[in-house]
mmCIF file of C-alpha atoms in Angstrom:
data_model
loop_
_atom_site.group_PDB
_atom_site.id
_atom_site.type_symbol
_atom_site.label_atom_id
_atom_site.label_comp_id
_atom_site.label_asym_id
_atom_site.label_seq_id
_atom_site.Cartn_x
_atom_site.Cartn_y
_atom_site.Cartn_z
ATOM 1 C CA MET A 6 -19.429 65.863 42.366
ATOM 2 C CA ALA A 7 -23.187 65.134 42.600
ATOM 3 C CA HIS A 8 -26.222 66.824 40.897
ATOM 4 C CA SER A 9 -29.863 67.653 41.530
ATOM 5 C CA PRO A 10 -32.205 63.820 39.930
ATOM 6 C CA ALA A 11 -32.941 66.793 36.946
ATOM 7 C CA VAL A 12 -29.593 67.999 36.142
ATOM 8 C CA THR A 13 -28.084 64.049 36.293
ATOM 9 C CA LEU A 14 -31.500 63.219 33.823
ATOM 10 C CA LEU A 15 -30.441 65.854 31.779
ATOM 11 C CA GLY A 16 -26.854 64.740 31.189
ATOM 12 C CA TYR A 17 -27.490 61.432 30.481
ATOM 13 C CA LEU A 18 -30.717 62.495 27.854
ATOM 14 C CA ALA A 19 -27.791 64.783 26.297
ATOM 15 C CA ALA A 20 -25.633 61.179 26.156
ATOM 16 C CA THR A 21 -28.858 59.270 25.121
ATOM 17 C CA LEU A 22 -29.070 61.857 21.985
ATOM 18 C CA THR A 23 -26.285 61.775 20.970
ATOM 19 C CA THR A 24 -25.411 58.712 20.970
ATOM 20 C CA LEU A 25 -28.412 56.643 18.838
ATOM 21 C CA SER A 26 -27.368 60.004 16.551
ATOM 22 C CA PHE A 27 -25.234 57.610 14.327
ATOM 23 C CA PHE A 28 -27.280 55.374 13.452
ATOM 24 C CA PRO A 29 -29.613 56.323 11.343
ATOM 25 C CA GLN A 30 -27.083 57.730 9.421
ATOM 26 C CA ALA A 31 -25.466 53.920 9.495
ATOM 27 C CA ILE A 32 -28.994 52.638 8.532
ATOM 28 C CA LYS A 33 -29.892 55.052 5.664
ATOM 29 C CA ILE A 34 -26.439 54.795 3.901
ATOM 30 C CA LEU A 35 -26.597 50.564 4.310
ATOM 31 C CA ARG A 36 -30.138 50.823 2.829
ATOM 32 C CA SER A 37 -28.940 53.416 0.175
ATOM 33 C CA GLY A 38 -25.857 52.596 -0.306
ATOM 34 C CA ASP A 39 -25.179 56.340 -1.243
ATOM 35 C CA THR A 40 -22.141 57.983 0.739
ATOM 36 C CA SER A 41 -22.173 60.753 -1.906
ATOM 37 C CA ALA A 42 -22.843 63.859 0.377
ATOM 38 C CA ILE A 43 -20.791 61.883 3.151
ATOM 39 C CA SER A 44 -17.600 63.793 4.896
ATOM 40 C CA LEU A 45 -14.857 61.225 4.329
ATOM 41 C CA ARG A 46 -12.488 63.482 6.681
ATOM 42 C CA MET A 47 -15.556 64.038 9.104
ATOM 43 C CA TYR A 48 -15.712 60.380 9.800
ATOM 44 C CA LEU A 49 -11.945 59.653 9.632
ATOM 45 C CA LEU A 50 -11.705 62.306 12.628
ATOM 46 C CA LEU A 51 -14.800 61.039 13.797
ATOM 47 C CA SER A 52 -14.071 57.696 14.007
ATOM 48 C CA VAL A 53 -10.267 58.463 15.640
ATOM 49 C CA GLY A 54 -11.601 61.112 18.282
ATOM 50 C CA ILE A 55 -14.396 58.346 19.606
ATOM 51 C CA ALA A 56 -12.125 55.787 20.194
ATOM 52 C CA CYS A 57 -9.629 58.107 22.085
ATOM 53 C CA TRP A 58 -12.947 59.058 23.905
ATOM 54 C CA GLY A 59 -12.861 55.123 24.843
ATOM 55 C CA VAL A 60 -9.030 54.948 25.700
ATOM 56 C CA TYR A 61 -9.714 58.144 27.831
ATOM 57 C CA GLY A 62 -12.914 56.599 29.922
ATOM 58 C CA PHE A 63 -11.080 53.258 29.859
ATOM 59 C CA ILE A 64 -7.648 53.940 31.350
ATOM 60 C CA ILE A 65 -9.631 56.989 34.000
ATOM 61 C CA HIS A 66 -11.980 53.939 35.075
ATOM 62 C CA ASP A 67 -15.043 56.153 33.571
ATOM 63 C CA GLY A 68 -18.069 53.338 32.336
ATOM 64 C CA PRO A 69 -20.033 56.199 31.043
ATOM 65 C CA VAL A 70 -17.847 57.205 28.480
ATOM 66 C CA MET A 71 -15.822 54.145 27.500
ATOM 67 C CA VAL A 72 -19.253 52.489 26.786
ATOM 68 C CA ALA A 73 -21.326 55.453 25.390
ATOM 69 C CA ASN A 74 -17.978 55.756 22.548
ATOM 70 C CA ALA A 75 -17.532 51.745 22.104
ATOM 71 C CA ILE A 76 -21.351 51.964 21.171
ATOM 72 C CA THR A 77 -20.645 54.901 18.683
ATOM 73 C CA LEU A 78 -17.588 53.558 17.277
ATOM 74 C CA LEU A 79 -19.574 51.575 15.899
ATOM 75 C CA PRO A 80 -22.252 53.211 13.390
ATOM 76 C CA THR A 81 -18.651 55.902 12.695
ATOM 77 C CA LEU A 82 -17.075 52.988 11.455
ATOM 78 C CA VAL A 83 -19.634 51.370 9.422
ATOM 79 C CA VAL A 84 -20.163 54.806 7.846
ATOM 80 C CA LEU A 85 -16.697 55.411 7.246
ATOM 81 C CA GLN A 86 -15.760 51.669 5.539
ATOM 82 C CA ARG A 87 -18.990 52.407 3.145
ATOM 83 C CA LYS A 88 -17.025 55.732 1.917
ATOM 84 C CA ILE A 89 -13.730 54.775 1.594
ATOM 85 C CA THR A 90 -15.818 51.668 -0.705
ATOM 86 C CA GLN A 91 -17.627 53.977 -2.343
ATOM 87 C CA MET A 92 -14.948 56.708 -2.957
ATOM 88 C CA LEU A 93 -12.285 52.914 -4.437
ATOM 89 C CA HIS A 94 -15.277 51.570 -6.582
ATOM 90 C CA ASN A 95 -15.525 55.300 -8.191
ATOM 91 C CA ARG A 96 -11.561 55.441 -8.587
ATOM 92 C CA GLN A 97 -11.520 52.468 -10.255
ATOM 93 C CA SER A 98 -14.598 52.971 -12.147
ATOM 94 C CA ARG A 99 -12.845 55.617 -13.800
ATOM 95 C CA ARG A 100 -9.565 54.173 -14.433
ATOM 96 C CA ASN A 101 -11.823 50.791 -15.945
ATOM 97 C CA PRO A 102 -15.242 52.755 -17.461
ATOM 98 C CA ALA A 103 -16.977 49.264 -18.924
ATOM 99 C CA GLY A 104 -18.145 50.509 -22.112
ATOM 100 C CA MET B 24 -9.913 63.740 40.203
ATOM 101 C CA ALA B 25 -6.535 64.499 38.656
ATOM 102 C CA HIS B 26 -5.158 62.279 35.481
ATOM 103 C CA SER B 27 -1.340 61.852 34.588
ATOM 104 C CA PRO B 28 -0.544 64.393 32.256
ATOM 105 C CA ALA B 29 -0.251 62.049 29.092
ATOM 106 C CA VAL B 30 -3.783 61.267 29.783
ATOM 107 C CA THR B 31 -5.291 64.864 30.181
ATOM 108 C CA LEU B 32 -3.737 64.893 26.401
ATOM 109 C CA LEU B 33 -5.478 62.273 25.326
ATOM 110 C CA GLY B 34 -8.736 64.162 26.896
ATOM 111 C CA TYR B 35 -8.183 67.461 24.932
ATOM 112 C CA LEU B 36 -7.044 65.588 21.806
ATOM 113 C CA ALA B 37 -10.083 62.927 21.855
ATOM 114 C CA ALA B 38 -12.605 66.358 22.373
ATOM 115 C CA THR B 39 -10.855 68.973 19.907
ATOM 116 C CA LEU B 40 -11.198 65.406 17.339
ATOM 117 C CA THR B 41 -14.749 65.083 17.403
ATOM 118 C CA THR B 42 -15.583 69.001 18.145
ATOM 119 C CA LEU B 43 -13.549 69.241 15.034
ATOM 120 C CA SER B 44 -14.875 66.672 13.140
ATOM 121 C CA PHE B 45 -18.281 68.284 11.745
ATOM 122 C CA PHE B 46 -16.732 71.009 10.314
ATOM 123 C CA PRO B 47 -15.290 69.291 7.306
ATOM 124 C CA GLN B 48 -19.233 67.470 6.650
ATOM 125 C CA ALA B 49 -20.822 71.528 6.673
ATOM 126 C CA ILE B 50 -17.984 72.584 4.577
ATOM 127 C CA LYS B 51 -18.710 69.394 2.131
ATOM 128 C CA ILE B 52 -22.314 70.662 1.842
ATOM 129 C CA LEU B 53 -22.158 74.057 1.716
ATOM 130 C CA ARG B 54 -20.059 73.961 -0.654
ATOM 131 C CA SER B 55 -21.581 70.928 -3.398
ATOM 132 C CA GLY B 56 -24.783 71.664 -1.693
ATOM 133 C CA ASP B 57 -25.512 67.930 -1.739
ATOM 134 C CA THR B 58 -27.763 66.760 0.920
ATOM 135 C CA SER B 59 -29.296 63.159 -0.415
ATOM 136 C CA ALA B 60 -27.848 60.993 1.837
ATOM 137 C CA ILE B 61 -27.665 63.169 5.110
ATOM 138 C CA SER B 62 -29.551 61.555 7.226
ATOM 139 C CA LEU B 63 -32.051 64.325 8.491
ATOM 140 C CA ARG B 64 -33.003 61.991 12.308
ATOM 141 C CA MET B 65 -28.847 61.838 12.313
ATOM 142 C CA TYR B 66 -28.610 65.771 12.783
ATOM 143 C CA LEU B 67 -31.790 66.636 13.896
ATOM 144 C CA LEU B 68 -31.322 64.296 17.070
ATOM 145 C CA LEU B 69 -27.163 65.007 16.817
ATOM 146 C CA SER B 70 -28.515 69.017 17.197
ATOM 147 C CA VAL B 71 -31.031 67.995 20.033
ATOM 148 C CA GLY B 72 -28.373 66.205 22.552
ATOM 149 C CA ILE B 73 -25.416 68.830 22.012
ATOM 150 C CA ALA B 74 -27.966 71.945 22.786
ATOM 151 C CA CYS B 75 -28.514 69.351 25.784
ATOM 152 C CA TRP B 76 -24.790 68.657 26.640
ATOM 153 C CA GLY B 77 -24.542 72.591 26.001
ATOM 154 C CA VAL B 78 -27.521 73.324 28.473
ATOM 155 C CA TYR B 79 -25.697 70.586 31.464
ATOM 156 C CA GLY B 80 -22.323 72.201 31.335
ATOM 157 C CA PHE B 81 -24.025 75.621 31.907
ATOM 158 C CA ILE B 82 -25.702 74.330 34.748
ATOM 159 C CA ILE B 83 -22.962 72.451 36.609
ATOM 160 C CA HIS B 84 -20.588 75.401 35.586
ATOM 161 C CA ASP B 85 -18.442 72.993 32.940
ATOM 162 C CA GLY B 86 -16.348 75.264 30.777
ATOM 163 C CA PRO B 87 -15.329 72.675 28.697
ATOM 164 C CA VAL B 88 -18.245 70.778 28.054
ATOM 165 C CA MET B 89 -20.048 74.068 27.214
ATOM 166 C CA VAL B 90 -17.621 75.773 24.634
ATOM 167 C CA ALA B 91 -16.870 72.041 22.721
ATOM 168 C CA ASN B 92 -20.744 71.674 22.193
ATOM 169 C CA ALA B 93 -21.044 75.345 21.565
ATOM 170 C CA ILE B 94 -18.662 75.207 18.778
ATOM 171 C CA THR B 95 -20.203 71.557 17.617
ATOM 172 C CA LEU B 96 -23.793 72.816 17.697
ATOM 173 C CA LEU B 97 -22.951 75.462 14.582
ATOM 174 C CA PRO B 98 -22.101 72.817 11.280
ATOM 175 C CA THR B 99 -24.477 70.050 13.506
ATOM 176 C CA LEU B 100 -27.169 73.556 13.032
ATOM 177 C CA VAL B 101 -25.820 73.989 9.043
ATOM 178 C CA VAL B 102 -26.533 70.836 7.950
ATOM 179 C CA LEU B 103 -29.817 70.480 9.414
ATOM 180 C CA GLN B 104 -30.871 73.478 8.309
ATOM 181 C CA ARG B 105 -29.238 72.679 4.705
ATOM 182 C CA LYS B 106 -30.854 69.177 4.500
ATOM 183 C CA ILE B 107 -34.642 70.506 6.246
ATOM 184 C CA THR B 108 -33.875 73.337 3.205
ATOM 185 C CA GLN B 109 -33.289 71.280 0.005
ATOM 186 C CA MET B 110 -36.320 68.353 1.872
ATOM 187 C CA LEU B 111 -38.817 71.332 1.348
ATOM 188 C CA HIS B 112 -37.655 72.720 -1.796
ATOM 189 C CA ASN B 113 -37.399 67.892 -3.307
ATOM 190 C CA ARG B 114 -41.226 68.138 -2.061
ATOM 191 C CA GLN B 115 -42.128 71.042 -3.562
ATOM 192 C CA SER B 116 -40.339 70.569 -7.219
ATOM 193 C CA ARG B 117 -42.443 66.452 -7.330
ATOM 194 C CA ARG B 118 -45.741 69.762 -6.727
ATOM 195 C CA ASN B 119 -45.167 72.324 -8.695
ATOM 196 C CA PRO B 120 -42.596 70.240 -12.173
ATOM 197 C CA ALA B 121 -41.180 72.994 -13.629
ATOM 198 C CA GLY B 122 -42.394 71.436 -16.947
#
């Protein structure tokens, strides 16, 4: 279905904003190393959800859905990886407190 | 365009996962009050982006796009509000340190 250029532009603006929004969080965490306030459940659900969107876009041959979700998956997985690493590290620290 | 039931189901699964994923983060922050590791830029871009998606869904009369984004906007705004409140509070504390 074709929409007016303004409406199509609004759609692209929305897609660009939500796709880009995940990068500042990944950058902040890579810089600070602090993931304490980050929800593990959020990034688990989000990563699986975005992967599903990507596969869905691939199956229905929808380029924008596939590309936008492939891009979004990158910062999301960075945050998830750091969160899990910090949780495992904290658990180990509690078991073997260094002095 | 109609897809096979399995593909449609995958799309709904993706939409459900990414929509629900934002709630655990909002709940975690409401409970802990800690937003230090949360990126202000992420939640600013995300909130505006989700609002654009909602308006886009409204204009093109796409119910799922409208509803999914209206639901997602709620936890996103909660996180954004808490982040801004904590930043303003921290700024004020630095100006008027209470002993």
